[in-house]
Coordinates of C-alpha atoms in Angstrom, one line a residue:
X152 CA -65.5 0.9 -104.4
X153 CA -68.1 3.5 -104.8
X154 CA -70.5 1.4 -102.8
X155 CA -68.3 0.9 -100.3
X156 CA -67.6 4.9 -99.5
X157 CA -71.0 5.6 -99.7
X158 CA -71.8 3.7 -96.6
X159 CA -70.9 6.2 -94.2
X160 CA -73.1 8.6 -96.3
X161 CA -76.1 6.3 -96.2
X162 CA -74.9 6.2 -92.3
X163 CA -75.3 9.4 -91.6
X164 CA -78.7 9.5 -93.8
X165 CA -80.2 6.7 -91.3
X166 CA -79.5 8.7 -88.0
X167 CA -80.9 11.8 -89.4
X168 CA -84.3 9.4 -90.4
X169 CA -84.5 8.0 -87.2
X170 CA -83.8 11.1 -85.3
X171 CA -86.3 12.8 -87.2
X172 CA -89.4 9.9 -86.8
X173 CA -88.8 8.4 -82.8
X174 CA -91.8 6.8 -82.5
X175 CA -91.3 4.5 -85.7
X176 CA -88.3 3.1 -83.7
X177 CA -88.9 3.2 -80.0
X178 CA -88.9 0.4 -78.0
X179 CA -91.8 -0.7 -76.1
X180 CA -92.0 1.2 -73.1
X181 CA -90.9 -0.1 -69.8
X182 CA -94.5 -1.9 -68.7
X183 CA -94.3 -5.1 -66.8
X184 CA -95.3 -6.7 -63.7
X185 CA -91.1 -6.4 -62.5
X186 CA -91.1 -3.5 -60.0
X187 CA -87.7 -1.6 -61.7
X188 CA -87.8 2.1 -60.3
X189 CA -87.2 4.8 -62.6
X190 CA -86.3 8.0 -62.3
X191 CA -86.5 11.5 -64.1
X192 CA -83.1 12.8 -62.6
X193 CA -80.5 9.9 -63.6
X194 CA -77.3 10.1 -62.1
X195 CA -74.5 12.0 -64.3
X196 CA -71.8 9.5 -64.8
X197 CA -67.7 10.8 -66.1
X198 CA -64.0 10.0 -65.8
X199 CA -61.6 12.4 -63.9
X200 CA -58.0 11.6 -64.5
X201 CA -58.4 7.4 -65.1
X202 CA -61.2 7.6 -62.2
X203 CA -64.7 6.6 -62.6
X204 CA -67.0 9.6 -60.9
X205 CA -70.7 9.7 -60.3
X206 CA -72.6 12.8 -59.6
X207 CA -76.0 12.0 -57.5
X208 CA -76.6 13.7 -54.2
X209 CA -72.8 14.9 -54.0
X210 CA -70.1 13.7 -56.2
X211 CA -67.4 10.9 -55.6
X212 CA -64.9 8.3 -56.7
X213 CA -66.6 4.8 -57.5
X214 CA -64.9 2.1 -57.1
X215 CA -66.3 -1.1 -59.3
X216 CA -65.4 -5.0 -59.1
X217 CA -67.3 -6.2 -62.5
X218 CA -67.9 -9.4 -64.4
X219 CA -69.7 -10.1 -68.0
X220 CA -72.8 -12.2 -68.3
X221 CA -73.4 -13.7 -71.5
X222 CA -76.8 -15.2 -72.9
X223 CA -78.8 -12.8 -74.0
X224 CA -76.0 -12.6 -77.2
X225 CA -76.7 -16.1 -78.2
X226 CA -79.3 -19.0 -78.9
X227 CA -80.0 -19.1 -75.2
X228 CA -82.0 -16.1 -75.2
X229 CA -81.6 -15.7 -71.7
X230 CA -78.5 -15.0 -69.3
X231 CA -76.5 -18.4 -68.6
X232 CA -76.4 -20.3 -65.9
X233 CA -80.1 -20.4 -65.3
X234 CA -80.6 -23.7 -66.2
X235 CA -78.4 -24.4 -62.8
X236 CA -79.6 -21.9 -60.6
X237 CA -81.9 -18.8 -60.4
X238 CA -80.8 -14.7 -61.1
X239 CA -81.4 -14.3 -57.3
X240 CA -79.6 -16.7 -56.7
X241 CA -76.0 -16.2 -58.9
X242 CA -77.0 -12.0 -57.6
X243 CA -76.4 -13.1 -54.1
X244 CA -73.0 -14.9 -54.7
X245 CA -72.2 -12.3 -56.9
X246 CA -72.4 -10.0 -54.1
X247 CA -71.0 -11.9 -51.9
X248 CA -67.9 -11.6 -53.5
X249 CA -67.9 -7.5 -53.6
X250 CA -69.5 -8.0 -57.3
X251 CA -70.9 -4.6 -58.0
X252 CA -70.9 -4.1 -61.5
X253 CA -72.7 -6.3 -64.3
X254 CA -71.8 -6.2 -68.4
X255 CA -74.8 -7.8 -69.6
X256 CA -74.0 -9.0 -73.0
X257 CA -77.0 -8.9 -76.2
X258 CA -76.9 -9.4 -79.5
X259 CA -78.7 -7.2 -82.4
X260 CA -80.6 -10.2 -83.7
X261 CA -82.1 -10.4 -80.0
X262 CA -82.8 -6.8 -79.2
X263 CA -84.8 -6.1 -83.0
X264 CA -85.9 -9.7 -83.5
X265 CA -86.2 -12.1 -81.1
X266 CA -86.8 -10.0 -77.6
X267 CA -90.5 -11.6 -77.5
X268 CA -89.5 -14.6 -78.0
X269 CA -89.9 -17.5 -75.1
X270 CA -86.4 -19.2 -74.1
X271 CA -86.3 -23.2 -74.4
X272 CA -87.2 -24.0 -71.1
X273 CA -84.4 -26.1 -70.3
X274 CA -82.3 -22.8 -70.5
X275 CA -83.9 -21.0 -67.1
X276 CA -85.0 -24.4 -65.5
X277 CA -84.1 -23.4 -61.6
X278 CA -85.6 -20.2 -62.3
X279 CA -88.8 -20.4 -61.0
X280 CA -89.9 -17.2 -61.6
X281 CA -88.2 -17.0 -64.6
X282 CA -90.6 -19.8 -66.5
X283 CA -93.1 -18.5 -69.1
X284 CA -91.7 -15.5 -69.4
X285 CA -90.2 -13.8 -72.9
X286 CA -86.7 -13.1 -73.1
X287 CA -87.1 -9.3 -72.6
X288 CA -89.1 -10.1 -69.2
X289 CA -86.4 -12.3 -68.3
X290 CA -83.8 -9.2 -68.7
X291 CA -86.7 -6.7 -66.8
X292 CA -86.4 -9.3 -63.9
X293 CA -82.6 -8.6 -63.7
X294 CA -83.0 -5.0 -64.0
X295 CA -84.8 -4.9 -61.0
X296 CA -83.2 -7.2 -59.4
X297 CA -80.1 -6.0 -59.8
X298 CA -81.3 -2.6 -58.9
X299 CA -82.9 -3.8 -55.6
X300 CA -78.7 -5.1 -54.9
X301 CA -77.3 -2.4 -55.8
X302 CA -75.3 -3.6 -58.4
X303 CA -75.1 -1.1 -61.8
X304 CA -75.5 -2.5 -65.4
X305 CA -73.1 -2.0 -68.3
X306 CA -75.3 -3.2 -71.4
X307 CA -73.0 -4.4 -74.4
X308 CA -73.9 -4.8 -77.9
X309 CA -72.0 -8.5 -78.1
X310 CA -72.6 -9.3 -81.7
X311 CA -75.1 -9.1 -84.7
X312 CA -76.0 -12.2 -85.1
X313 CA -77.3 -14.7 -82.0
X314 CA -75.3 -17.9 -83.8
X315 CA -72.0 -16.5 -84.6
X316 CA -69.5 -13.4 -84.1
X317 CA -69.6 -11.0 -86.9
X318 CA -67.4 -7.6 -88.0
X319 CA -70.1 -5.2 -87.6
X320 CA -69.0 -4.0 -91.0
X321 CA -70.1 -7.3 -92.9
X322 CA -73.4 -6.2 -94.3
X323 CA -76.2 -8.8 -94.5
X324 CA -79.6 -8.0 -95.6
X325 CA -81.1 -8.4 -92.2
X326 CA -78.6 -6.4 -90.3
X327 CA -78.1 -3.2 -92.3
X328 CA -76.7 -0.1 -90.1
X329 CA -80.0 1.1 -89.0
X330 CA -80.9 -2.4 -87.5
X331 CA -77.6 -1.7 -85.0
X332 CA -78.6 1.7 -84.2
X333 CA -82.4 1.1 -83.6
X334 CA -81.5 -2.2 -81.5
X335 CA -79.6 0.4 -79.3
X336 CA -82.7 2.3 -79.3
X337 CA -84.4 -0.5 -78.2
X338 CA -83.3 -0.9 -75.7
X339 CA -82.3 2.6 -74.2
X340 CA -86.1 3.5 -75.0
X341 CA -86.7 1.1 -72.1
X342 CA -84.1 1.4 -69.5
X343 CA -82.8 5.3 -70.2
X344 CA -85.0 6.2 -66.9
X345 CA -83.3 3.3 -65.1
X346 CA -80.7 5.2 -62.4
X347 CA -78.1 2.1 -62.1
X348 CA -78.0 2.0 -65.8
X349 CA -74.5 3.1 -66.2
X350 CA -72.6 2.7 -69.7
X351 CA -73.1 1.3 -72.9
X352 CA -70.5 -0.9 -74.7
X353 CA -70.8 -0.1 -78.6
X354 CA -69.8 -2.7 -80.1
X355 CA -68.0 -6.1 -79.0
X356 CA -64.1 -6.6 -80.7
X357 CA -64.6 -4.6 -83.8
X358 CA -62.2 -7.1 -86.0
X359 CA -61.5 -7.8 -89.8
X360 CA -61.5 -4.7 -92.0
X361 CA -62.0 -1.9 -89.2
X362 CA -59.4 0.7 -89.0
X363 CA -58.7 3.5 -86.8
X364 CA -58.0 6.3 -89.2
X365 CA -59.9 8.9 -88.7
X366 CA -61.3 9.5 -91.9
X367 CA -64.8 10.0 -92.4
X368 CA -64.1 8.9 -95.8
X369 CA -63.1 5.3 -94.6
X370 CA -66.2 3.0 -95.0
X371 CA -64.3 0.8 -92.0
X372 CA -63.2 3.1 -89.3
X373 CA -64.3 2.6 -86.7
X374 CA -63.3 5.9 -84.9
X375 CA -66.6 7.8 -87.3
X376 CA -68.7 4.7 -85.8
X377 CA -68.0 5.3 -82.5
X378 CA -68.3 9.3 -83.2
X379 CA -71.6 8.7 -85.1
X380 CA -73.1 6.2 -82.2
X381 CA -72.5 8.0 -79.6
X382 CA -73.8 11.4 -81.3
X383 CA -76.8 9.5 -82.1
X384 CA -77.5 8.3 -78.9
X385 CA -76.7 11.5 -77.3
X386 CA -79.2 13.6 -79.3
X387 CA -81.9 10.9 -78.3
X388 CA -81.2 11.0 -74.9
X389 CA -80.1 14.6 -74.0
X390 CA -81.0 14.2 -70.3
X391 CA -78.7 10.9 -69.5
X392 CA -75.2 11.0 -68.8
X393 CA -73.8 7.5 -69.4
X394 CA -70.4 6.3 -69.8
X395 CA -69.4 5.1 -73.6
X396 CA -67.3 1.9 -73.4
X397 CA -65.4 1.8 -76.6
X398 CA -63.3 -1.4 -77.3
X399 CA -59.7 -1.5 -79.4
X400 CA -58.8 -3.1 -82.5
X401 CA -58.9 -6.0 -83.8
X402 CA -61.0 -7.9 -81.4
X403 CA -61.0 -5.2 -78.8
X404 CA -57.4 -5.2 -78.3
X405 CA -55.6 -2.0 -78.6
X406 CA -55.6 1.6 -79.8
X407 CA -53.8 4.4 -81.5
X408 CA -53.1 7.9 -81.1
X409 CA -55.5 8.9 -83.8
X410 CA -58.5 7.7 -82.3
X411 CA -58.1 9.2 -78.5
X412 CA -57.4 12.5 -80.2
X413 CA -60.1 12.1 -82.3
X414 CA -62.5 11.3 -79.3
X415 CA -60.6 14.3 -77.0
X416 CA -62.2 16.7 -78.9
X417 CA -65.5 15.8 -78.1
X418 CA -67.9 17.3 -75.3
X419 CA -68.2 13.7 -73.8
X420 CA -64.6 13.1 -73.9
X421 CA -64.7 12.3 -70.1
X422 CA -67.5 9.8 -70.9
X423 CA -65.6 7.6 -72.7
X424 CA -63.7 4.5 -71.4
X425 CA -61.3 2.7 -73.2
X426 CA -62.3 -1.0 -72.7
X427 CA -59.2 -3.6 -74.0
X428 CA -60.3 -6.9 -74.2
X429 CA -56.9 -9.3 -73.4
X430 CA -56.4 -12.2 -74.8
X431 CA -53.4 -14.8 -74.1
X432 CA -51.7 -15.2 -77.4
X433 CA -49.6 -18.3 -75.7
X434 CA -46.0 -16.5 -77.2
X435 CA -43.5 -19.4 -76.4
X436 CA -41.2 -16.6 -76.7
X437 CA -42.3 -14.8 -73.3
X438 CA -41.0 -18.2 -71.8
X439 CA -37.9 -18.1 -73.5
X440 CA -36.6 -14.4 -73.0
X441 CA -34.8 -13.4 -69.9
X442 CA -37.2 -10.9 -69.1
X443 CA -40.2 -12.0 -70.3
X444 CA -42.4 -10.0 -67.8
X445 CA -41.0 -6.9 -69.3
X446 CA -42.0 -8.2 -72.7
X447 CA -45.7 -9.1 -71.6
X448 CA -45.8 -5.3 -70.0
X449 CA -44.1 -2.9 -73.3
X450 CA -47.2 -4.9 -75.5
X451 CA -49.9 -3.6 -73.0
X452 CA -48.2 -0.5 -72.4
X453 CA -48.2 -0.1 -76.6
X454 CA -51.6 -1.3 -77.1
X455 CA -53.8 0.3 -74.4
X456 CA -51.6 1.6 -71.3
X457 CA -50.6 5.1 -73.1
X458 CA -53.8 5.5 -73.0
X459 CA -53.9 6.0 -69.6
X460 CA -50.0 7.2 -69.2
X461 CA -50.0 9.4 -71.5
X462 CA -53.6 10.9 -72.0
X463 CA -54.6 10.2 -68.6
X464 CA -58.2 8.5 -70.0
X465 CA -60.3 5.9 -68.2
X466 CA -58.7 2.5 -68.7
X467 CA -60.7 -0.6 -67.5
X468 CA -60.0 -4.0 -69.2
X469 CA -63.2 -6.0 -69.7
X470 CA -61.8 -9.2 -70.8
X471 CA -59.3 -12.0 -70.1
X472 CA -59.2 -14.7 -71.9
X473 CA -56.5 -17.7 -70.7
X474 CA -56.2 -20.8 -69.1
X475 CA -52.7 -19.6 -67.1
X476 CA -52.9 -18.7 -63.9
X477 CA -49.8 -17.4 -64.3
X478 CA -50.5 -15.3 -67.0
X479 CA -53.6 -13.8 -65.7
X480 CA -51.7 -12.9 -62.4
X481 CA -49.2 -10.8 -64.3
X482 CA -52.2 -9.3 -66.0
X483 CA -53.4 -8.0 -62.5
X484 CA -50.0 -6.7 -61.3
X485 CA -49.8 -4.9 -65.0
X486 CA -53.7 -3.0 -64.4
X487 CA -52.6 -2.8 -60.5
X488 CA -49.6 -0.8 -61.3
X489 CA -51.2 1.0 -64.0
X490 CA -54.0 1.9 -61.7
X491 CA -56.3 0.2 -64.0
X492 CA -58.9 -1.4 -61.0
X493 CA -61.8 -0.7 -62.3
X494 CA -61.8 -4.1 -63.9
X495 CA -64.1 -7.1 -65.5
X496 CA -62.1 -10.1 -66.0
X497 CA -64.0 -12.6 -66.2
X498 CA -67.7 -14.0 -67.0
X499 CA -70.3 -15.5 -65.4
X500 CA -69.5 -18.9 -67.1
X501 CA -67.7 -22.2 -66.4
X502 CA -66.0 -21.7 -69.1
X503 CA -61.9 -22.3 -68.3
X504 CA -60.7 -19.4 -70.5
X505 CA -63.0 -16.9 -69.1
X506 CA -65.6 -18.0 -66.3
X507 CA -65.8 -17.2 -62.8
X508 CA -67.3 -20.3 -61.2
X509 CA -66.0 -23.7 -61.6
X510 CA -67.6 -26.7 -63.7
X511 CA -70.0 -27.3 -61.0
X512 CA -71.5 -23.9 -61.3
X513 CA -71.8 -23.4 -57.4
X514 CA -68.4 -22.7 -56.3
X515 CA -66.5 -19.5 -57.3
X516 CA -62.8 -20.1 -58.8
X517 CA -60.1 -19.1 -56.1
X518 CA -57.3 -18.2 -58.5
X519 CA -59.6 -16.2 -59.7
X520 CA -61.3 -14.3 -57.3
X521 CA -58.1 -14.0 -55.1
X522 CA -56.6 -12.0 -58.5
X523 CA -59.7 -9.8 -58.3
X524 CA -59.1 -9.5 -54.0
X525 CA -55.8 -8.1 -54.9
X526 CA -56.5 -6.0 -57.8
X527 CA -59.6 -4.3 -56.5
X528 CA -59.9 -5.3 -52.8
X529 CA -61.9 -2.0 -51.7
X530 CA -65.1 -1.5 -53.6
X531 CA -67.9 0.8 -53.6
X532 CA -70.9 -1.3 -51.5
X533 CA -73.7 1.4 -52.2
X534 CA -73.5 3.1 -55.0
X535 CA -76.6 4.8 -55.9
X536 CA -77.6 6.1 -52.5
X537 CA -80.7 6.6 -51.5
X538 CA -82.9 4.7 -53.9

């Protein structure tokens, strides 16, 4: 038990070593033969009453349409779908469809292991450009690229390990705390100058033993992991105003009234966004009760929508996970009427639960992109103007 409270001591011990020593832990810096532009003035990012706000050249609302792509978390080493068709490619459709707004998904094992490392070639075999290339220039080409569109990047720690999800709190040798922090370091060493970099997702579904208590005390709670992150990442980066995603528990789902006073406090309270991943739990129950609409909408509105009723936060669900049509349309009348539009469903995938295009990876999925139409049917073409 002893070891297990002084974690968050020996926590706090390994930001105050990195902060102290930089250069042991920076990533390489950002040379490569991808044209990304960067800048010394990034744009300054915040909520204002559940809107998402950007300052650069004037300040106004944005309005995003968002998706998840996935890869770069797993054995692929490289962002899905590439084995079918090119970045450019999926970019185009992506914005065809008034995409504007990519969560690009990594793992820790990538980012502080395996970010020179060359993908199978079968996994980016339309990609042309793509071939020969590690798996870091593979995620450069998409920074530019999706810089070039217009289209800003959310970049989401999606696991520890490559092979398999993990509670962040389940301590193998290779993945101590520091390796999470200094994978975010990584990373941010790289891109912090980028302009359309826009928020950073902690962690993915914080599960298992987390709590949200509040106590510094707690080796599992995950409100002092968010608080110690961010405060890390913050003093590193004093000149970059990002947006925190922070996710619910367990597996992303809700929150309590602990941890958004807790985070109210802070000065980058209007920063943060509460991210709620949704999952269908399949409740015969909401089939069987007169009113089971009502049911579907008092768990939300206990889980994640005081949040935004009561506290008036940044609410923007980044995951759905169901087969049901049905289900998922209720979903988007519950964030329309919440005024939760800001949204990314789904996942640049084929997957039936979760993906955006259909099996033959060349069509987008009506259903779904008709739920998206209504739920966020105006959204912000050009966002970072002028560049």
């Amino acid at each position: 038990m002893q070891l297990l409270y002084g974690i968050f001591y020996l926590w706090g011990m390994v930001v105050r070593i990195v902060l102290s020593s930089p250069s042991a832990l920076r990533g390489d810096k950002l040379t490569t033969t991808t044209t990304i532009t960067t800048t010394t003035t990034t744009p300054e990012w915040y909520t204002d009453h559940g809107k998402i706000m950007l300052k650069e050249r004037g300040t106004r609302e944005i309005a995003l349409r968002g998706l998840t792509w996935p890869g770069l978390d797993t054995d692929a080493l490289a962002p899905y779908g590439m084995w079918k068709h090119s970045q450019e490619f999926f970019l185009d459709q992506l914005r065809a469809q008034k995409f504007n707004a990519i969560r690009v998904l990594f793992s820790a094992e990538w980012a502080y292991y395996h970010w020179d490392a060359t993908p199978n070639p079968s996994m980016i075999y339309n990609d042309i450009e793509a071939r020969n290339k590690t798996s870091l220039q593979i995620l450069d080409m998409l920074m530019e690229k999706t810089q070039r569109k217009n289209i800003v990047i959310i970049l989401a720690m999606g696991r520890l390990h490559k092979d398999f999800l993990t509670d962040i709190w389940v301590h193998y040798p290779e993945y101590p705390l520091s390796v999470f922090m200094e994978s975010w370091f990584r990373l941010l060493d790289r891109y912090h100058l980028c302009p359309h970099l826009m928020g950073i997702d902690l962690f993915n579904e914080p599960h298992g033993v987390a709590t949200m208590s509040g106590d510094p005390e707690d080796p599992y709670d995950w409100i002092t992991m968010i608080i110690n992150t961010i405060e890390a990442i913050e003093t590193r980066y004093p000149s970059n105003s990002w947006l925190y995603f922070v996710q619910g528990i367990p597996w992303g789902a809700g929150y309590n009234t602990t941890l958004v006073d807790t985070l109210l406090l802070k000065p980058y309270a209007n920063r943060i966004v509460y991210t709620p991943h949704i999952i269908d739990r399949q409740d015969p129950d909401l089939y069987r009760v007169k009113t089971p609409v009502r049911k579907m909408f008092d768990t939300w509105d206990q889980e994640f929508g005081f949040v935004s009723d009561q506290y008036h936060q940044k609410v923007m669900i980044t995951r759905c996970n169901s087969v049901s049509t049905i289900w998922t349309g209720l979903l988007g009348d519950y964030a329309l009427q919440n005024q939760m539009t800001n949204i990314f469903l789904w996942e640049l995938s084929t997957d039936p639960n979760e993906g955006i295009f259909q099996e033959d990876w060349n069509n987008f999925r009506p259903d779904r992109i008709m739920i998206l139409e209504m739920i966020q049917p105006n959204v912000t073409h050009a966002i970072l103007q002028n560049r």
